[in-house]
Coordinates of C-alpha atoms in Angstrom, one line a residue:
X1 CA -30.8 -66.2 -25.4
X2 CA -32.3 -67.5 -22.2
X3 CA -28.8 -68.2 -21.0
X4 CA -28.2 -64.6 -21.3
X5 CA -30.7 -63.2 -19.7
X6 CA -29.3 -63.7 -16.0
X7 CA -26.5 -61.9 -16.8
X8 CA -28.5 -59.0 -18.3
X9 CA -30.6 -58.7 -15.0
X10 CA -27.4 -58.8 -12.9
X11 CA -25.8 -55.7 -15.0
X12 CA -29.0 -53.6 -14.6
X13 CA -28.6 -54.2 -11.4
X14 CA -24.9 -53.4 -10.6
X15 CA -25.5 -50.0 -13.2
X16 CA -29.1 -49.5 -11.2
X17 CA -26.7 -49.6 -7.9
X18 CA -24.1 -47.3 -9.4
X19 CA -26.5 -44.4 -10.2
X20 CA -28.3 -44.5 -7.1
X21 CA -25.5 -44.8 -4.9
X22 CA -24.2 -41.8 -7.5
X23 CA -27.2 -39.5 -6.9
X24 CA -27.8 -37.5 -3.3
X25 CA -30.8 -34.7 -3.6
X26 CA -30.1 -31.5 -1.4
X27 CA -33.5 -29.5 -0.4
X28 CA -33.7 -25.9 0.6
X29 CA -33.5 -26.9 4.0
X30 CA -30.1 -28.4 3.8
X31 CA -26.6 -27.7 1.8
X32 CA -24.5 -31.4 1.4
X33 CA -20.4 -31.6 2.2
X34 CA -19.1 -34.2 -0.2
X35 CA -16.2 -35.8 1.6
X36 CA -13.7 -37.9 -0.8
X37 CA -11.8 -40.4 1.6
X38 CA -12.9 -38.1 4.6
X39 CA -11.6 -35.0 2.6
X40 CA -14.0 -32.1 1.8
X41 CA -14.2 -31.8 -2.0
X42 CA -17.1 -29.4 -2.3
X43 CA -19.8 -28.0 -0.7
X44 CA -23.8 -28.1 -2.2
X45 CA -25.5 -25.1 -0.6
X46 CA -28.4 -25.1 -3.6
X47 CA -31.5 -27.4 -3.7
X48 CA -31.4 -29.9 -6.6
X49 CA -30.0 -33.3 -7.3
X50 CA -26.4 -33.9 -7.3
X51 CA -23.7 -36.9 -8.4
X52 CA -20.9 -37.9 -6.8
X53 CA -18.6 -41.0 -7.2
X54 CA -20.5 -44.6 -6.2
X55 CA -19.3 -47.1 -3.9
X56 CA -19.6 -44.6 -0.5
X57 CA -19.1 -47.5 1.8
X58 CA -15.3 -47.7 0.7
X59 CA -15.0 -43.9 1.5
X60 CA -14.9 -43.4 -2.1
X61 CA -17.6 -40.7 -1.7
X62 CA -19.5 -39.7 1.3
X63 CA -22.1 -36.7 1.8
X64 CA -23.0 -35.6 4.9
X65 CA -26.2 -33.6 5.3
X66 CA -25.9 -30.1 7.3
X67 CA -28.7 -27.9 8.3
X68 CA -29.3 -24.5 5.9
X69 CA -32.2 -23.2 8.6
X70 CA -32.1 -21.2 11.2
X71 CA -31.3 -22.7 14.3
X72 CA -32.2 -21.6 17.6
X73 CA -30.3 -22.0 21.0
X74 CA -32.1 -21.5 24.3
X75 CA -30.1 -20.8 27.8
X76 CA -33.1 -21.1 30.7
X77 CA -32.3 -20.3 34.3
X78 CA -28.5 -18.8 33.8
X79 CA -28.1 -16.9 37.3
X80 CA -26.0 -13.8 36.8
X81 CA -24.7 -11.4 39.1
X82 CA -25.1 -7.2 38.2
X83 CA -23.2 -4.5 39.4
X84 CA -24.9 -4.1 42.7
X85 CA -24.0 -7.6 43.7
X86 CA -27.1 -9.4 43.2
X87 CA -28.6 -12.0 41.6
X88 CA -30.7 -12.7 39.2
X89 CA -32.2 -15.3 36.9
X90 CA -32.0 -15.2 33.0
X91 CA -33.6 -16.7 30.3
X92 CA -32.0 -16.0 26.8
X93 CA -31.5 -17.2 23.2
X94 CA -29.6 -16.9 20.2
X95 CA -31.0 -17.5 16.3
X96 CA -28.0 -18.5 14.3
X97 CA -27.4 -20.4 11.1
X98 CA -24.3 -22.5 9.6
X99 CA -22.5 -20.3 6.9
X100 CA -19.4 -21.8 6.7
X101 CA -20.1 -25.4 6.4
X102 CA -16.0 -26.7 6.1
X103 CA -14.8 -24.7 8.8
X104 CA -18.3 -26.4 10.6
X105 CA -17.1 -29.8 9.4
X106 CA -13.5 -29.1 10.2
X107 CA -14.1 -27.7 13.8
X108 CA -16.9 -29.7 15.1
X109 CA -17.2 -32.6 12.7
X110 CA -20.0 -31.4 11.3
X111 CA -22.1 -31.7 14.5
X112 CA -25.1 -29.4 15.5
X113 CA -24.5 -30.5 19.1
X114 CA -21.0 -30.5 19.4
X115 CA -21.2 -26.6 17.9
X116 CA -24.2 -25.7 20.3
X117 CA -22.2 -27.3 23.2
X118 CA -19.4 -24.8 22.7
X119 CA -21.5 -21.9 21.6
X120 CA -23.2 -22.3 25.4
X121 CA -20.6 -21.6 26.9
X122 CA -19.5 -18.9 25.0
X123 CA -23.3 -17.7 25.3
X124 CA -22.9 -17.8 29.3
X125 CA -20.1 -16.7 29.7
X126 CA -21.0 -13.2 27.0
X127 CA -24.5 -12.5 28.9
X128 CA -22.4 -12.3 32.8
X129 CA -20.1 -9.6 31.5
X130 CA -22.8 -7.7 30.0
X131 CA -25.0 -8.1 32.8
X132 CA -21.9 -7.9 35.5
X133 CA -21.5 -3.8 34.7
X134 CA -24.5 -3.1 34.4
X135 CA -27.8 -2.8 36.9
X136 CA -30.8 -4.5 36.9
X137 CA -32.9 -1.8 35.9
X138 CA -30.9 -2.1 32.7
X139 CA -32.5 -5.1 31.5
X140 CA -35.9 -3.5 31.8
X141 CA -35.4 -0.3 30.1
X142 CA -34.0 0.9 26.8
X143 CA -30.9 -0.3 27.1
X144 CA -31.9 -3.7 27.1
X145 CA -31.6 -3.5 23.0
X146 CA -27.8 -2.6 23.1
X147 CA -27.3 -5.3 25.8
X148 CA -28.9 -7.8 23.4
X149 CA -26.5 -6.1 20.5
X150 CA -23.0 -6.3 22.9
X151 CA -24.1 -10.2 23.6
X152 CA -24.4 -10.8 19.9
X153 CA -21.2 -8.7 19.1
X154 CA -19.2 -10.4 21.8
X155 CA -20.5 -14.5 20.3
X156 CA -19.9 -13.5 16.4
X157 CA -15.8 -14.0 17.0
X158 CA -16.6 -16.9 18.5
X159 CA -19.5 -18.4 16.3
X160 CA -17.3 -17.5 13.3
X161 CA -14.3 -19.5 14.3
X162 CA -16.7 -22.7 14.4
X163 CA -18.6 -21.7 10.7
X164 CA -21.7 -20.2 12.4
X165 CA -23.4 -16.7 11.7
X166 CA -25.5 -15.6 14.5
X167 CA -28.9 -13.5 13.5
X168 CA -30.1 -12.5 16.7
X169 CA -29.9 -12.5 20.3
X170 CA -33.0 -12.2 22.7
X171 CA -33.4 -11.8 26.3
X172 CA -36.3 -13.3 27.4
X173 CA -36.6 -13.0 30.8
X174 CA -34.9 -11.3 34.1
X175 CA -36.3 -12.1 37.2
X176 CA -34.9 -12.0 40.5
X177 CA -33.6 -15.2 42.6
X178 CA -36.0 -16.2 45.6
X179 CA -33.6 -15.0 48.2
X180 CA -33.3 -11.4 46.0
X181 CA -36.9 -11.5 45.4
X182 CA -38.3 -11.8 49.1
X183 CA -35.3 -9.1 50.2
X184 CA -36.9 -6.6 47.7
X185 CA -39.9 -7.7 49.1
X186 CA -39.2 -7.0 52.3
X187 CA -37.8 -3.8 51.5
X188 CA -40.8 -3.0 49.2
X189 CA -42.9 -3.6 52.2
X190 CA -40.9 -1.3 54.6
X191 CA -40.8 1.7 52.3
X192 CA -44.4 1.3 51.5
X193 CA -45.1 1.2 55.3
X194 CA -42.9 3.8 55.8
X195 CA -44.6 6.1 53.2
X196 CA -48.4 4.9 54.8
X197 CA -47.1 6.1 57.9
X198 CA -46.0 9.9 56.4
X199 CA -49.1 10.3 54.7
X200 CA -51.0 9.3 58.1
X201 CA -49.1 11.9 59.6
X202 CA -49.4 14.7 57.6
X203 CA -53.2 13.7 57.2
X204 CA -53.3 13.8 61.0
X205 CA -51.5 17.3 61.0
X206 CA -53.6 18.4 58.3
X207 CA -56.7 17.7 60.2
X208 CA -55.1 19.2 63.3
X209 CA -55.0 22.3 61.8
X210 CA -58.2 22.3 59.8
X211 CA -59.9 21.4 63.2
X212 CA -57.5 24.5 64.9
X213 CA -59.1 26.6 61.9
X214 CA -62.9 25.2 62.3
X215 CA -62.7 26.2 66.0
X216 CA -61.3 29.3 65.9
X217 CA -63.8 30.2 63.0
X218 CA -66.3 29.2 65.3
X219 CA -64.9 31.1 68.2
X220 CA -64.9 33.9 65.9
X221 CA -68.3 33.6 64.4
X222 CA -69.7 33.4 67.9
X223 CA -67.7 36.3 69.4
X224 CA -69.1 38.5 66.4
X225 CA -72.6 36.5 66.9
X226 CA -73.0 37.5 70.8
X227 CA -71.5 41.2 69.9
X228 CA -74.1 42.0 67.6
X229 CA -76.8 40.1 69.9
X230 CA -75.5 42.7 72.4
X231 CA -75.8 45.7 70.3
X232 CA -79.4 44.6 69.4
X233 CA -80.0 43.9 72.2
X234 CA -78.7 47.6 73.7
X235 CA -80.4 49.2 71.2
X236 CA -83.9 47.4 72.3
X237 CA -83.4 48.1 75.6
X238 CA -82.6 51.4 74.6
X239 CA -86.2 51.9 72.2
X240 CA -88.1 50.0 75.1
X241 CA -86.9 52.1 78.1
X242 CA -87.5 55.2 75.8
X243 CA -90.8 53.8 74.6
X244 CA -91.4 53.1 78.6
X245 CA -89.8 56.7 79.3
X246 CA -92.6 58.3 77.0
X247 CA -95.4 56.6 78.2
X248 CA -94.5 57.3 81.6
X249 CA -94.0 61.1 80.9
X250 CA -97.7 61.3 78.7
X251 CA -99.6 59.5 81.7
X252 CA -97.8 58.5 84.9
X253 CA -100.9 57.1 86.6
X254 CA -101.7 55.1 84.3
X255 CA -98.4 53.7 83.8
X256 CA -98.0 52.9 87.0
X257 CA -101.7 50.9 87.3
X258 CA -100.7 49.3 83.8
X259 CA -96.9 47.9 85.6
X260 CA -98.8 47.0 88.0
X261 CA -101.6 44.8 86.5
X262 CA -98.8 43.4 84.7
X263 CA -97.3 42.4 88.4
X264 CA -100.3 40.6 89.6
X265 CA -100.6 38.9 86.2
X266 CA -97.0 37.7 86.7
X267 CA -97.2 36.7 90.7
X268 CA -100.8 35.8 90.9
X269 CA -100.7 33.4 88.1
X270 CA -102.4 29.8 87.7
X271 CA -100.0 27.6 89.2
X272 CA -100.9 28.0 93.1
X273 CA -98.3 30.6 94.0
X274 CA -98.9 31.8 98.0
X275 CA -98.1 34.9 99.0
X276 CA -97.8 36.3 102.6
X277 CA -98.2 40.1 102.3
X278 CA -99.7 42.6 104.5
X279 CA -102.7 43.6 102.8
X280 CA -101.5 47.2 103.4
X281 CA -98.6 46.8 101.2
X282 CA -97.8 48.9 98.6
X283 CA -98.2 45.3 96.3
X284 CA -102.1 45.8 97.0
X285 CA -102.3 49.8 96.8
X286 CA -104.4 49.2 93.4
X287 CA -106.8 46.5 95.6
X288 CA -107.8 49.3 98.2
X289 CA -109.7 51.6 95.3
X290 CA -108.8 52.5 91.6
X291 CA -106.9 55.7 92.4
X292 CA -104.0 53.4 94.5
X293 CA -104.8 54.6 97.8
X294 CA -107.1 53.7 101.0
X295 CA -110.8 53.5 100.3
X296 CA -113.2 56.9 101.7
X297 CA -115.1 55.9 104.6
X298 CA -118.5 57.3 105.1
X299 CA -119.2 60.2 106.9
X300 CA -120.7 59.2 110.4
X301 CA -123.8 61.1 111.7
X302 CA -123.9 64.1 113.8
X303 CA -125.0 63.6 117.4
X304 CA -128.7 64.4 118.2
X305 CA -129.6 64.7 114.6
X306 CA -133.1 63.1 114.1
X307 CA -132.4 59.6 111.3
X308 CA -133.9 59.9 108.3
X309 CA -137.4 59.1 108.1
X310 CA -138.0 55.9 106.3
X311 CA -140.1 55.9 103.4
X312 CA -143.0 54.0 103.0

């Protein structure tokens, strides 16, 4: 029995060897390609453990392990020229996913890089037509959705041929090149200038004619200002020489002494005025007696008339 027991251990070993090299597990990450002396036999797209014939290292059996995700596929920095003859600088992506996993095995060995190596190109290649008839402005407006769609549209063909489906395609980013960037710069800067300059000008004729508008509104208001101070003044003339005219007519002496009290008031003021007048001039007539004419002398005494006696 002992002798045996060697032998036991050695076939649980060889039969513990056959089943695990019989026995692959496939997640829901992942679908398996069982290849039978490098031929494809079948195809495991479901999750769960599997069996396929042992001894893989004689090419009996082989599985080779393919993603079942959604892979992505970035493109940074792809310069591409629009309609206008620019430049510009694109960032884009594609979301795509192995479908077909022996046409992905037959074309491209079953390689994720070799596939995404072929698909860029295609990818480049797709995003310069669209963007080649087509403007900038494009990219940045609505019709930045059906560019996105036309990029897909023109890849499937493509991806389809090498077992791929692709899900999406996004457009990150479009920017312009330097040398693009600082001529629209420039350009930017000279409108902009350009407009600053209108608008000064048309503020500078606006003000032009507000200030044309103030002055003659001045010019106006003045005009009517000095006409009516004219007319008032007219009319007060008018009431003082008829006030004046009245008070002449009701006592002409005394209007005359009154005009001339007002005189000396005026010339003989405060303020050390001199004067060199004849005292017999008409100036003075109301300084030789209150009547405005020379004062009465006294009549002289008759010759040989006795003088009046004195009294004691």
């Amino acid at each position: 029995m002992s002798n045996r027991l060697p032998i036991i251990g050695v076939l649980a070993a060889i039969i513990l060897f056959l089943i695990w090299s019989s026995i692959f597990v496939v997640n829901e990450r992942q679908q398996a390609i069982v290849l039978r002396f490098g031929e494809i036999v079948d195809v495991k797209t479901e999750p769960g453990i599997y069996f396929k014939a042992p001894f893989s290292m004689f090419e009996a059996d082989n599985v080779q392990v393919i993603e079942d995700r959604v892979l992505r596929l970035d493109l940074d920095d792809i310069r591409v020229q629009v309609s206008g003859g620019k430049f510009y600088d694109v960032d884009a992506f594609i979301a795509y996913r192995i479908n077909d996993a022996r046409k992905f095995r037959s074309t491209v060995s079953g390689s994720v890089e070799l596939a995404e190596q072929r698909l860029r190109t295609r990818f480049d290649a797709a995003l310069r037509r669209v963007y080649g008839v087509r403007g900038f402005e494009s990219a940045l407006s609505e019709e930045r959705a059906a560019m996105m769609r036309e990029v897909r549209d023109q890849l499937q063909p493509d991806a389809t041929s090498l077992g791929l489906e692709i899900q999406d395609v996004r457009i990150r980013r479009t920017d312009l090149t330097q040398e693009v960037s600082q001529q629209t710069f420039d350009r930017m800067k000279a409108e902009r200038l350009a407009e600053a300059e209108r608008l000064r000008a048309r503020g500078r004729e606006a003000a032009q004619r507000i200030r044309a508008r103030a002055d003659r509104e001045v010019v106006e208001i003045v005009a009517e200002a000095q006409k009516e101070s004219e007319i008032l003044r007219g009319e007060g003339e008018a009431e003082r020489s008829a006030v004046f005219a009245d008070a002449y007519n009701r006592d002409p002496e005394f209007f005359d002494f009154y005009r001339s009290m007002s005189a000396y008031g005026t010339a003989l003021n405060a303020d050390g005025t001199t004067m060199v007048l004849s005292p017999e001039s008409e100036f003075f007539r109301y300084f030789r007696g209150p009547e405005g004419g020379a004062a009465k002398a006294a009549p002289a005494p008759a010759a040989g008339a006795a003088a009046p006696a004195a009294s004691n």
